[in-house]
GROMACS .gro file of C-alpha atoms in nm:
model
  394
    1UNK     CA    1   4.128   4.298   9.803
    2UNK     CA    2   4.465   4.459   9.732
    3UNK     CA    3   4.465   4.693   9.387
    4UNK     CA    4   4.743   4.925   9.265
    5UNK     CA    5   4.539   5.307   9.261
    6UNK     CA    6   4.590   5.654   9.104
    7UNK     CA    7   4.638   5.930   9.412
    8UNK     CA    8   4.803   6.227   9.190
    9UNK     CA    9   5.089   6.270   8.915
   10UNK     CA   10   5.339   5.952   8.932
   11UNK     CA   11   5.167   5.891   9.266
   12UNK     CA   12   5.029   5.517   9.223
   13UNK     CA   13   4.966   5.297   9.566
   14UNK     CA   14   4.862   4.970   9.643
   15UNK     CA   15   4.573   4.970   9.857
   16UNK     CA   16   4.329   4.777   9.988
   17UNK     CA   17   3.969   4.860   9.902
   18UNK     CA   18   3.614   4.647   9.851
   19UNK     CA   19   3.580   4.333   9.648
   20UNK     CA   20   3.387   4.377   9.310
   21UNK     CA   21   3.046   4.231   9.327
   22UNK     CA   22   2.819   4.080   9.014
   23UNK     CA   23   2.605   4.415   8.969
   24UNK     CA   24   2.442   4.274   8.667
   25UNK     CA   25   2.313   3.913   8.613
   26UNK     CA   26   2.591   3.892   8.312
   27UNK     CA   27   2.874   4.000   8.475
   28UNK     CA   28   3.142   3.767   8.621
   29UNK     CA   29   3.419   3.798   8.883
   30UNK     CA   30   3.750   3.693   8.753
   31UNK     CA   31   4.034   3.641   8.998
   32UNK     CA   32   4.385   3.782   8.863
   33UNK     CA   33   4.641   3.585   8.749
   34UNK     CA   34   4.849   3.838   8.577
   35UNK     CA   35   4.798   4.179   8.481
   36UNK     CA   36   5.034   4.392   8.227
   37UNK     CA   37   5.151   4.744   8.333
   38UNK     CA   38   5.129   4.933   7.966
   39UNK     CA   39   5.246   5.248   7.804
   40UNK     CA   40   4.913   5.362   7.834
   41UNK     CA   41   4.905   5.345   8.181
   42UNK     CA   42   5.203   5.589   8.181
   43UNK     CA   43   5.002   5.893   8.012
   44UNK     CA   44   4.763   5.820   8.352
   45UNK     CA   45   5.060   5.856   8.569
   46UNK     CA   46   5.203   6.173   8.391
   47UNK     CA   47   4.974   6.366   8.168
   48UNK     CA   48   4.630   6.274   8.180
   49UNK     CA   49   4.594   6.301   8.546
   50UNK     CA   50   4.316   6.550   8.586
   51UNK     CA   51   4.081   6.273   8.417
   52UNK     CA   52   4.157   6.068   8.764
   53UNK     CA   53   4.013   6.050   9.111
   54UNK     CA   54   4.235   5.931   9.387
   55UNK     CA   55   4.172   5.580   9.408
   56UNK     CA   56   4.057   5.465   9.100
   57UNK     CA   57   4.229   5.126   9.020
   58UNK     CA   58   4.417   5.130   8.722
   59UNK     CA   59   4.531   4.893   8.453
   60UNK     CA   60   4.359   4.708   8.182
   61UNK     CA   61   4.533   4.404   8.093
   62UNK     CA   62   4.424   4.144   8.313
   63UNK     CA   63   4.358   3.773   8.240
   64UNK     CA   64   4.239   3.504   8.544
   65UNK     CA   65   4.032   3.275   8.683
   66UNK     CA   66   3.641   3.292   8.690
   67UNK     CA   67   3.593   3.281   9.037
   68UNK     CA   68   3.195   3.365   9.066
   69UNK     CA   69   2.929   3.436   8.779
   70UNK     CA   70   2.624   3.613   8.692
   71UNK     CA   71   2.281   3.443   8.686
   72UNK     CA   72   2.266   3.461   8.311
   73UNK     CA   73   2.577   3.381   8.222
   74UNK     CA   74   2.594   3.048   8.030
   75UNK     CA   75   2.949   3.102   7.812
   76UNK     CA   76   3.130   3.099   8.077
   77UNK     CA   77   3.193   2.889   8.442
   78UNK     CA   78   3.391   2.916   8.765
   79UNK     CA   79   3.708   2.781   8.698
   80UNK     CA   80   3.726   2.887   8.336
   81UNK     CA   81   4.064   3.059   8.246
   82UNK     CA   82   3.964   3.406   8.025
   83UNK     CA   83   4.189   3.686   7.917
   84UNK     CA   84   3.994   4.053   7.919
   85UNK     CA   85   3.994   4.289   7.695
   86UNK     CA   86   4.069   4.636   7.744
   87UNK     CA   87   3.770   4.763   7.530
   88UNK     CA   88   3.461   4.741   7.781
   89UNK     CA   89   3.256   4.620   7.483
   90UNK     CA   90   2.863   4.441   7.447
   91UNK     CA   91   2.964   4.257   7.159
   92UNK     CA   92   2.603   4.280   7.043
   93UNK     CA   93   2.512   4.633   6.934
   94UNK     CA   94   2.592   4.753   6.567
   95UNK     CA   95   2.931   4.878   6.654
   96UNK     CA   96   3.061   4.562   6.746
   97UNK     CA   97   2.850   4.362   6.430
   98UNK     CA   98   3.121   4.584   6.229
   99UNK     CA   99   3.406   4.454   6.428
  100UNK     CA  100   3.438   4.815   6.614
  101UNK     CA  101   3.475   4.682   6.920
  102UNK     CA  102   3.584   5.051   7.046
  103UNK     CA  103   3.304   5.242   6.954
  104UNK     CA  104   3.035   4.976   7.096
  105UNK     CA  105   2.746   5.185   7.148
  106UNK     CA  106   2.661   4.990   7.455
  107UNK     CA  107   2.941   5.168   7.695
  108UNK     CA  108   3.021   5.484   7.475
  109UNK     CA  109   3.066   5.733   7.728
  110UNK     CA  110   2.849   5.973   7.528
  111UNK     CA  111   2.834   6.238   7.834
  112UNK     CA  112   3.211   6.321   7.713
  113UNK     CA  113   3.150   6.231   7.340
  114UNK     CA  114   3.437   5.924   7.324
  115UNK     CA  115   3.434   5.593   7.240
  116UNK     CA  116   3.360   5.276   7.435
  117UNK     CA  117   3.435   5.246   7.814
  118UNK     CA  118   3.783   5.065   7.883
  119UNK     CA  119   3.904   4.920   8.184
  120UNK     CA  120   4.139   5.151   8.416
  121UNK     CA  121   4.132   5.441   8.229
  122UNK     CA  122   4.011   5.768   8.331
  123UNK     CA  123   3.671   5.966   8.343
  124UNK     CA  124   3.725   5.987   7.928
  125UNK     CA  125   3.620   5.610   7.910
  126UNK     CA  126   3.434   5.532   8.158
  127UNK     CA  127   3.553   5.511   8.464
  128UNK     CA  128   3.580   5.152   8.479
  129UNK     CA  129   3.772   5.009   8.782
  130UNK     CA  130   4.080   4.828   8.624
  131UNK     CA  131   4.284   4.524   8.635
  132UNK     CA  132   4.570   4.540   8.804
  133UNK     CA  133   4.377   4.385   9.153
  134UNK     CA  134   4.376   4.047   9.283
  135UNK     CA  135   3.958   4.105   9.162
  136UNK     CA  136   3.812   4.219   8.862
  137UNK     CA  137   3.441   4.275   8.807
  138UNK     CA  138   3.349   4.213   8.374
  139UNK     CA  139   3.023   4.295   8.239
  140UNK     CA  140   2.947   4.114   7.974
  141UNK     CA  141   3.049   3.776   8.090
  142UNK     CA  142   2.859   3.593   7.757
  143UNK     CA  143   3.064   3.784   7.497
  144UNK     CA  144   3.355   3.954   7.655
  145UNK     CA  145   3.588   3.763   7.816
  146UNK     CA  146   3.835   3.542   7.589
  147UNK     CA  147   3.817   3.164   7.714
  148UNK     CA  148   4.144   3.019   7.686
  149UNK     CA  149   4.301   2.649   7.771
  150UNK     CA  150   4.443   2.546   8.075
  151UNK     CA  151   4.815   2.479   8.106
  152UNK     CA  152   5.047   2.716   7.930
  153UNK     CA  153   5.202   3.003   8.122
  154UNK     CA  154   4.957   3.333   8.152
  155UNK     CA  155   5.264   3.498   7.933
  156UNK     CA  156   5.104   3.272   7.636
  157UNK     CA  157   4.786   3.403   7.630
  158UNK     CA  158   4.792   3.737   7.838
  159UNK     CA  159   4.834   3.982   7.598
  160UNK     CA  160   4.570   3.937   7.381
  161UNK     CA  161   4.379   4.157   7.620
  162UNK     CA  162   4.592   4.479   7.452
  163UNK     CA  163   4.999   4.434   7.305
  164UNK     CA  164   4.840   4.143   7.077
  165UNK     CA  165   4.594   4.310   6.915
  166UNK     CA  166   4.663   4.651   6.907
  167UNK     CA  167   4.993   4.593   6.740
  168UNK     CA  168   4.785   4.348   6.487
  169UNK     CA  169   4.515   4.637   6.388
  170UNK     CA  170   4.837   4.872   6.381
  171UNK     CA  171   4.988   4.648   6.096
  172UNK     CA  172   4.649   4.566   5.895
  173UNK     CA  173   4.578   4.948   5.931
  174UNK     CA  174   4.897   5.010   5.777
  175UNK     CA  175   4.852   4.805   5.468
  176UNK     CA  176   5.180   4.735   5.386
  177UNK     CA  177   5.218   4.557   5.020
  178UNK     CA  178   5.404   4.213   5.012
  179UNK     CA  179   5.748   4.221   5.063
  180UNK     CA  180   5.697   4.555   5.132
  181UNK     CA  181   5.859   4.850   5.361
  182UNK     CA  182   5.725   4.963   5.682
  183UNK     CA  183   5.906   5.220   5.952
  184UNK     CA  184   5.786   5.137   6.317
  185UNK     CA  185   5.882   5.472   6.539
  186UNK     CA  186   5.885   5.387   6.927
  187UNK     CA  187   5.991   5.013   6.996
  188UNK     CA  188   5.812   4.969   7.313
  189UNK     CA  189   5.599   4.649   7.365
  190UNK     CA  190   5.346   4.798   7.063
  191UNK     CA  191   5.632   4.887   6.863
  192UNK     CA  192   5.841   4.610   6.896
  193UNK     CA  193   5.557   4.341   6.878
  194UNK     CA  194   5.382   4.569   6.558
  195UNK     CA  195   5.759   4.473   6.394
  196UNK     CA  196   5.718   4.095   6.489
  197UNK     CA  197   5.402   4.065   6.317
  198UNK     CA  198   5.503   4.252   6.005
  199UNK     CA  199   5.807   4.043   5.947
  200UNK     CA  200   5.605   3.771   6.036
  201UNK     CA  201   5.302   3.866   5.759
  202UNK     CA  202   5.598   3.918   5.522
  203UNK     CA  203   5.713   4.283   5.549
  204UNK     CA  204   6.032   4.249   5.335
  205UNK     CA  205   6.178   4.541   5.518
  206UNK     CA  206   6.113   4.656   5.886
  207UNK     CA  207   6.275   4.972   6.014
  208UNK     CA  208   6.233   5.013   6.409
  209UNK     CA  209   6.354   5.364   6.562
  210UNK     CA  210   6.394   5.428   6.916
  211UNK     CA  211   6.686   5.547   7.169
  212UNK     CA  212   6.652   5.311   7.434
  213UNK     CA  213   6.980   5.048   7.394
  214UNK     CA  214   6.762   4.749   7.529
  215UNK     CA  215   6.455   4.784   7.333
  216UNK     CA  216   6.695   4.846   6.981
  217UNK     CA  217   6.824   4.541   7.073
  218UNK     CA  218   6.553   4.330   7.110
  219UNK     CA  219   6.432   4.451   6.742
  220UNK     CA  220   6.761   4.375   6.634
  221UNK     CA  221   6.765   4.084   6.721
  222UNK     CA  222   6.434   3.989   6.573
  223UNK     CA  223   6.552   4.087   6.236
  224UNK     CA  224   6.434   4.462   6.243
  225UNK     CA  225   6.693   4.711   6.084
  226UNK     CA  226   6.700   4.948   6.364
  227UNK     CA  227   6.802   5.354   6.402
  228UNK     CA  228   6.895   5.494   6.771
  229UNK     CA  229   6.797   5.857   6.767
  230UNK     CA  230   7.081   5.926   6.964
  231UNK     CA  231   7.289   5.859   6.684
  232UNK     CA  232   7.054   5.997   6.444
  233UNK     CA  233   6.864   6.256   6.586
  234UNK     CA  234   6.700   6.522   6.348
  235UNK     CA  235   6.862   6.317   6.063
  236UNK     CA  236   6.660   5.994   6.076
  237UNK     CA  237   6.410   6.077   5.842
  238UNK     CA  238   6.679   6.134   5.576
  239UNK     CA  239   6.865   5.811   5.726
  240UNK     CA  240   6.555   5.635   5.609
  241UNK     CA  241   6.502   5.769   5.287
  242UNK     CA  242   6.800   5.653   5.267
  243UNK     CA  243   6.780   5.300   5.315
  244UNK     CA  244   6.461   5.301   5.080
  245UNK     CA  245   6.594   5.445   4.771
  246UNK     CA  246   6.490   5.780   4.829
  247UNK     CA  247   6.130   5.761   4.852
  248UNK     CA  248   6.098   5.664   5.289
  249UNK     CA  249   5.910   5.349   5.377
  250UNK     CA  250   5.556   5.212   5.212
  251UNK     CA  251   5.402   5.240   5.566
  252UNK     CA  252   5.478   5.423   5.887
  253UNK     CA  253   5.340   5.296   6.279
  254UNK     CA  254   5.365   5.534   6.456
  255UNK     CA  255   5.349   5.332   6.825
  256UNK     CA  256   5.455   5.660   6.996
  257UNK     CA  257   5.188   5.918   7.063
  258UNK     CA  258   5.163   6.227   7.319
  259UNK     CA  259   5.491   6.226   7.497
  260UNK     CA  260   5.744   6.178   7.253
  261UNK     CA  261   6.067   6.323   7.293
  262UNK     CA  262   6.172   6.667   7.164
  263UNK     CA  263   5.864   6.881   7.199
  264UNK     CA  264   5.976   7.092   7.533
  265UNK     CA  265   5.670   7.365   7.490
  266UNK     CA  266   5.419   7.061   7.475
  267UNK     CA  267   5.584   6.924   7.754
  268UNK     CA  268   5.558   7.210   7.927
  269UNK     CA  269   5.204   7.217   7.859
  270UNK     CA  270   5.108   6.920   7.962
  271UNK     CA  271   5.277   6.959   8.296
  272UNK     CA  272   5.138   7.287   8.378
  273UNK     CA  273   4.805   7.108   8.331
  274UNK     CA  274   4.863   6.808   8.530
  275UNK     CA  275   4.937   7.051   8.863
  276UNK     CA  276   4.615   7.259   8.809
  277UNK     CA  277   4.312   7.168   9.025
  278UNK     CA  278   4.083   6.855   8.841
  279UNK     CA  279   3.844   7.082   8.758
  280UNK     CA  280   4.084   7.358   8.565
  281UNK     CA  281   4.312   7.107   8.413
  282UNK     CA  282   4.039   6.851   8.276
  283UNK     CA  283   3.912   7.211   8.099
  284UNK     CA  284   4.208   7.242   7.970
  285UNK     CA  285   4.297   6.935   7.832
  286UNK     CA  286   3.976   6.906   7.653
  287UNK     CA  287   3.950   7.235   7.511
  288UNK     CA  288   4.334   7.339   7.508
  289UNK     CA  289   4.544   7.038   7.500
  290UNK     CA  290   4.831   6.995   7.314
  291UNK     CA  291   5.057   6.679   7.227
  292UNK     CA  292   5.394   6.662   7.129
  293UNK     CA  293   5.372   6.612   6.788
  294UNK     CA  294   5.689   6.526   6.675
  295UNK     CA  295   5.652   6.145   6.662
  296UNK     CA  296   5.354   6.187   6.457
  297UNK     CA  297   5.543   6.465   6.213
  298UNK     CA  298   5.835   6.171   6.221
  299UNK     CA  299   5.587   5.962   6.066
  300UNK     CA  300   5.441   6.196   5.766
  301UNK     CA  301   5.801   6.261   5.668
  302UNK     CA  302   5.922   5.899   5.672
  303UNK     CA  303   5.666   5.776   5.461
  304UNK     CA  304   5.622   5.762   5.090
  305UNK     CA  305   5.457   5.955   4.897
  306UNK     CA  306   5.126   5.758   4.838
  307UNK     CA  307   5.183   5.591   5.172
  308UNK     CA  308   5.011   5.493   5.455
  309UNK     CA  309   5.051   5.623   5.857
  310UNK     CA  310   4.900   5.355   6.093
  311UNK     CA  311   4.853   5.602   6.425
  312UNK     CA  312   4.846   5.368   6.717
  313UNK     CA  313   5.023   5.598   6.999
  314UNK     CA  314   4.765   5.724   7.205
  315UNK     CA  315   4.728   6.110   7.184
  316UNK     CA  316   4.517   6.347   7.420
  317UNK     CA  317   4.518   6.676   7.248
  318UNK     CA  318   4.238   6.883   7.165
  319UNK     CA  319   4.424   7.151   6.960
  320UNK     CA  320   4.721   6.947   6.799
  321UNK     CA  321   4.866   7.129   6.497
  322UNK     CA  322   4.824   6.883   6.196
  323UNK     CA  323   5.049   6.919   5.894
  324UNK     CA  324   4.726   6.883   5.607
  325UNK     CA  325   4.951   7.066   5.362
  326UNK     CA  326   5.188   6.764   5.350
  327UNK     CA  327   4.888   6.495   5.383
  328UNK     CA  328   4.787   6.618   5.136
  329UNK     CA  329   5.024   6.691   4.896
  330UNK     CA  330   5.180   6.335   4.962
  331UNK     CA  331   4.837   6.164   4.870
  332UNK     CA  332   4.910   6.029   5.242
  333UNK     CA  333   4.674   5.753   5.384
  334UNK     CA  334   4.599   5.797   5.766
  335UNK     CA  335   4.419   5.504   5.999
  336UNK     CA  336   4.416   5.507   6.340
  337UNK     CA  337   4.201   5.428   6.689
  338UNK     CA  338   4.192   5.214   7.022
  339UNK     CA  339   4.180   4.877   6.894
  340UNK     CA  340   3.903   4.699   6.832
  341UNK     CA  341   4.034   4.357   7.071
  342UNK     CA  342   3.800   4.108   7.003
  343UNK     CA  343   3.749   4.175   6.640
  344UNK     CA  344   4.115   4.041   6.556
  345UNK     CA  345   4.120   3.768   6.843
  346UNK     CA  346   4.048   3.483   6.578
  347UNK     CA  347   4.341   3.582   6.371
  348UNK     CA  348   4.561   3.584   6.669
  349UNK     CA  349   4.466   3.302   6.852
  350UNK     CA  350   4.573   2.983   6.649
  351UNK     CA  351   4.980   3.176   6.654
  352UNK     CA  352   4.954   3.129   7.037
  353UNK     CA  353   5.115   2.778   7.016
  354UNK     CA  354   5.418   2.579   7.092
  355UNK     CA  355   5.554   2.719   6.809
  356UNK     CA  356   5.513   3.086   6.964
  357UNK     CA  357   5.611   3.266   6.651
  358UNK     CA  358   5.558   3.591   6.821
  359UNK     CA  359   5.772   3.548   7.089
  360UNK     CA  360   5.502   3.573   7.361
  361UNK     CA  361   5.656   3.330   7.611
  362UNK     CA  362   5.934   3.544   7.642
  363UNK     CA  363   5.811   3.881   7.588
  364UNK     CA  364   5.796   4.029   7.947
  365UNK     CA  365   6.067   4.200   8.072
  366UNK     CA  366   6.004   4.189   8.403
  367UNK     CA  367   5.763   3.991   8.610
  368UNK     CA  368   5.689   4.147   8.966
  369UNK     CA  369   5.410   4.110   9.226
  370UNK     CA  370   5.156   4.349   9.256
  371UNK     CA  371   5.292   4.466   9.600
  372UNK     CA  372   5.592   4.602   9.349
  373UNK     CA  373   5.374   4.803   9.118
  374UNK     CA  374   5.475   5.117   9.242
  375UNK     CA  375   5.820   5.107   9.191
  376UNK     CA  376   5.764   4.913   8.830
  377UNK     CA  377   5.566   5.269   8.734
  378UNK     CA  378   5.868   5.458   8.820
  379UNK     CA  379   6.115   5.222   8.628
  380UNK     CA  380   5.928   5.202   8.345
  381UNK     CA  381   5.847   5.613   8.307
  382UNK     CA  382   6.242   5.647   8.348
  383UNK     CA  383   6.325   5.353   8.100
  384UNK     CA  384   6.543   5.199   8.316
  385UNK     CA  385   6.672   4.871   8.403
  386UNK     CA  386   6.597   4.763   8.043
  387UNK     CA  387   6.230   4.788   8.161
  388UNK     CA  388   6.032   4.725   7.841
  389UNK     CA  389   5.721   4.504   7.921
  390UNK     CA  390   5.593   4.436   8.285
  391UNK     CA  391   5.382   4.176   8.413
  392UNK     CA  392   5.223   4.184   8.774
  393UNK     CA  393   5.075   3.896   8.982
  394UNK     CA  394   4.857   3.988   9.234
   0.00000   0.00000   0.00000
């Protein structure tokens, strides 16, 4: 089969390597339909590359059709259409009876002391070949996949394996009060889909800040009250305050993580790391890494005191300076995590309708075939072309 793979920094080919085969009775063989290329993906094809092994396939949101199935496997036939979830998760052991999907103590990769496995994404979960192939090998195939109808476009259903509900948990982490205030930072596709559903749940205000024109745009014209950082810059927080009476917004997602902007010694940092040898920069990642925290600082200033931050940008860092003396002094609430997919999939679901409140139908940016994925890495770690939210079919 043909799959995009990791073969150093911002180095991603499409090769062609061995079908997946049913390993265990329950697994299943799902042939892809579409498969997302996420902002995830792009810390794998800067930053965390000493995690990687040339080849590995990446990408983890894929949705298909089942094309062969496990002896045990009785949820599920060939022909079935199923969305995956990123979260490599039993859906049976106590983890995932609390509706922690992410720490399922099935496929915690306990040897490196993280969470459950996830699909494309690095020696830190797993190891787990990924989705963006024209095959994909699930494990689980009673309790994993998500079964979905027939006849709608993939774009309907396909990002309930990640965008969907990771934005979700990032708004019901965030507790935001009825009619209530909420700052997004970053207006990617969790940023900008984390503001859909908190208008949507009845936010009465919705800040979005980014400095991309296109994605400021598209929050715009959603309703969000947006802020360019270009026009802002070290100002925003007060531009905020601002526009909330003084105090900064009930709630804060922060939807931008390692690599945000302004933070040239992490950046540095990271880099250096990334052209070490595997071995020297996967020691240093784990027991010296360090994120640019400025997105995250963003966040603690914006918010109220007696607020909440909803962390959702994914951070690597194993030394990250934390501001406690602010936390604390601003009685600030903090949630964050990989989300937990399937534990919010019932709440999503019944929006995924004609109706398409969310605006999933129209939601990609760009849909390429997986032949292109190299070059739709490159556009989408520059920002260009008003790339905001790729979709590849193998």
């Amino acid at each position: 089969m043909r799959a995009l793979t990791w073969h150093g920094k911002r180095d991603v080919r499409v090769d062609t390597v061995p079908d997946p085969k049913i390993v265990e009775p329950t697994d299943i063989i799902v042939r892809i339909t579409s498969t997302g290329i996420c902002g995830s993906d792009l810390h794998l094809y800067e930053v965390l590359g000493p995690y990687l092994d040339p080849g590995d396939i990446l990408g983890h949101e894929p949705m298909g059709i089942v094309e062969e199935v496990g002896p045990q496997v009785t949820a599920l036939a060939v022909g079935d259409r199923v969305v995956v979830p990123f979260n490599v998760s039993c859906g049976t052991c106590w983890m995932c009876g609390q509706g922690l999907h992410s720490q399922c103590e099935t496929t915690q990769v306990k040897e490196r002391g993280t969470g459950a496995s996830l699909f494309g994404f690095s020696k830190l979960y797993g190891q787990v070949p990924g989705g963006q192939a024209e095959l994909l090998r699930v494990p689980f195939g009673n309790t994993l996949p998500i079964k979905v109808e027939h006849g709608p476009s993939d774009q309907r259903f396909l990002y309930l394996s990640d965008v969907l509900p990771t934005a979700w948990q990032s708004v019901a982490y965030a507790d935001i009060p009825p009619g209530g205030s909420v700052t997004v930072l970053g207006l990617g596709p969790i940023g900008d889909m984390a503001a859909r559903i908190a208008l949507h749940q009845g936010a009465g205000h919705v800040i979005g800040v980014d400095l991309v024109p296109e994605r400021l745009s598209r929050a715009r014209a959603r309703g969000v009250h947006t802020l360019d950082l270009n026009e802002h810059g070290k100002d925003v927080v007060d531009e905020i305050r601002r526009l909330t009476g003084g105090r900064g917004t009930d709630a804060v997602i922060e939807a931008v993580g390692m690599e945000a902007h302004g933070a040239p010694l992490a950046r540095a940092a990271q880099r250096f790391a990334g052209l070490l040898p595997d071995a020297l920069g996967e020691k240093m990642m784990s027991r010296a890494g360090v994120d640019s925290m400025v997105a995250f600082n963003t966040a603690v200033e914006a918010v109220r005191r007696g607020g909440t931050v909803s962390l959702i940008g994914v951070y690597g860092g194993a030394v990250d300076p934390v501001p406690m003396l602010t936390l604390f002094d601003k009685q600030i609430q903090l949630r964050m995590g990989q989300a937990n997919v399937k534990h919010w999939v019932d709440d999503i679901l019944p929006l995924l309708n004609e109706e398409d409140v969310l605006g999933v139908d129209g939601f990609a940016t760009h849909t390429l075939p997986l032949e292109e994925g190299p070059r739709a890495y490159e556009t989408f770690q520059a920002k260009l072309d008003g790339m905001i939210k790729t979709v590849l079919t193998p």
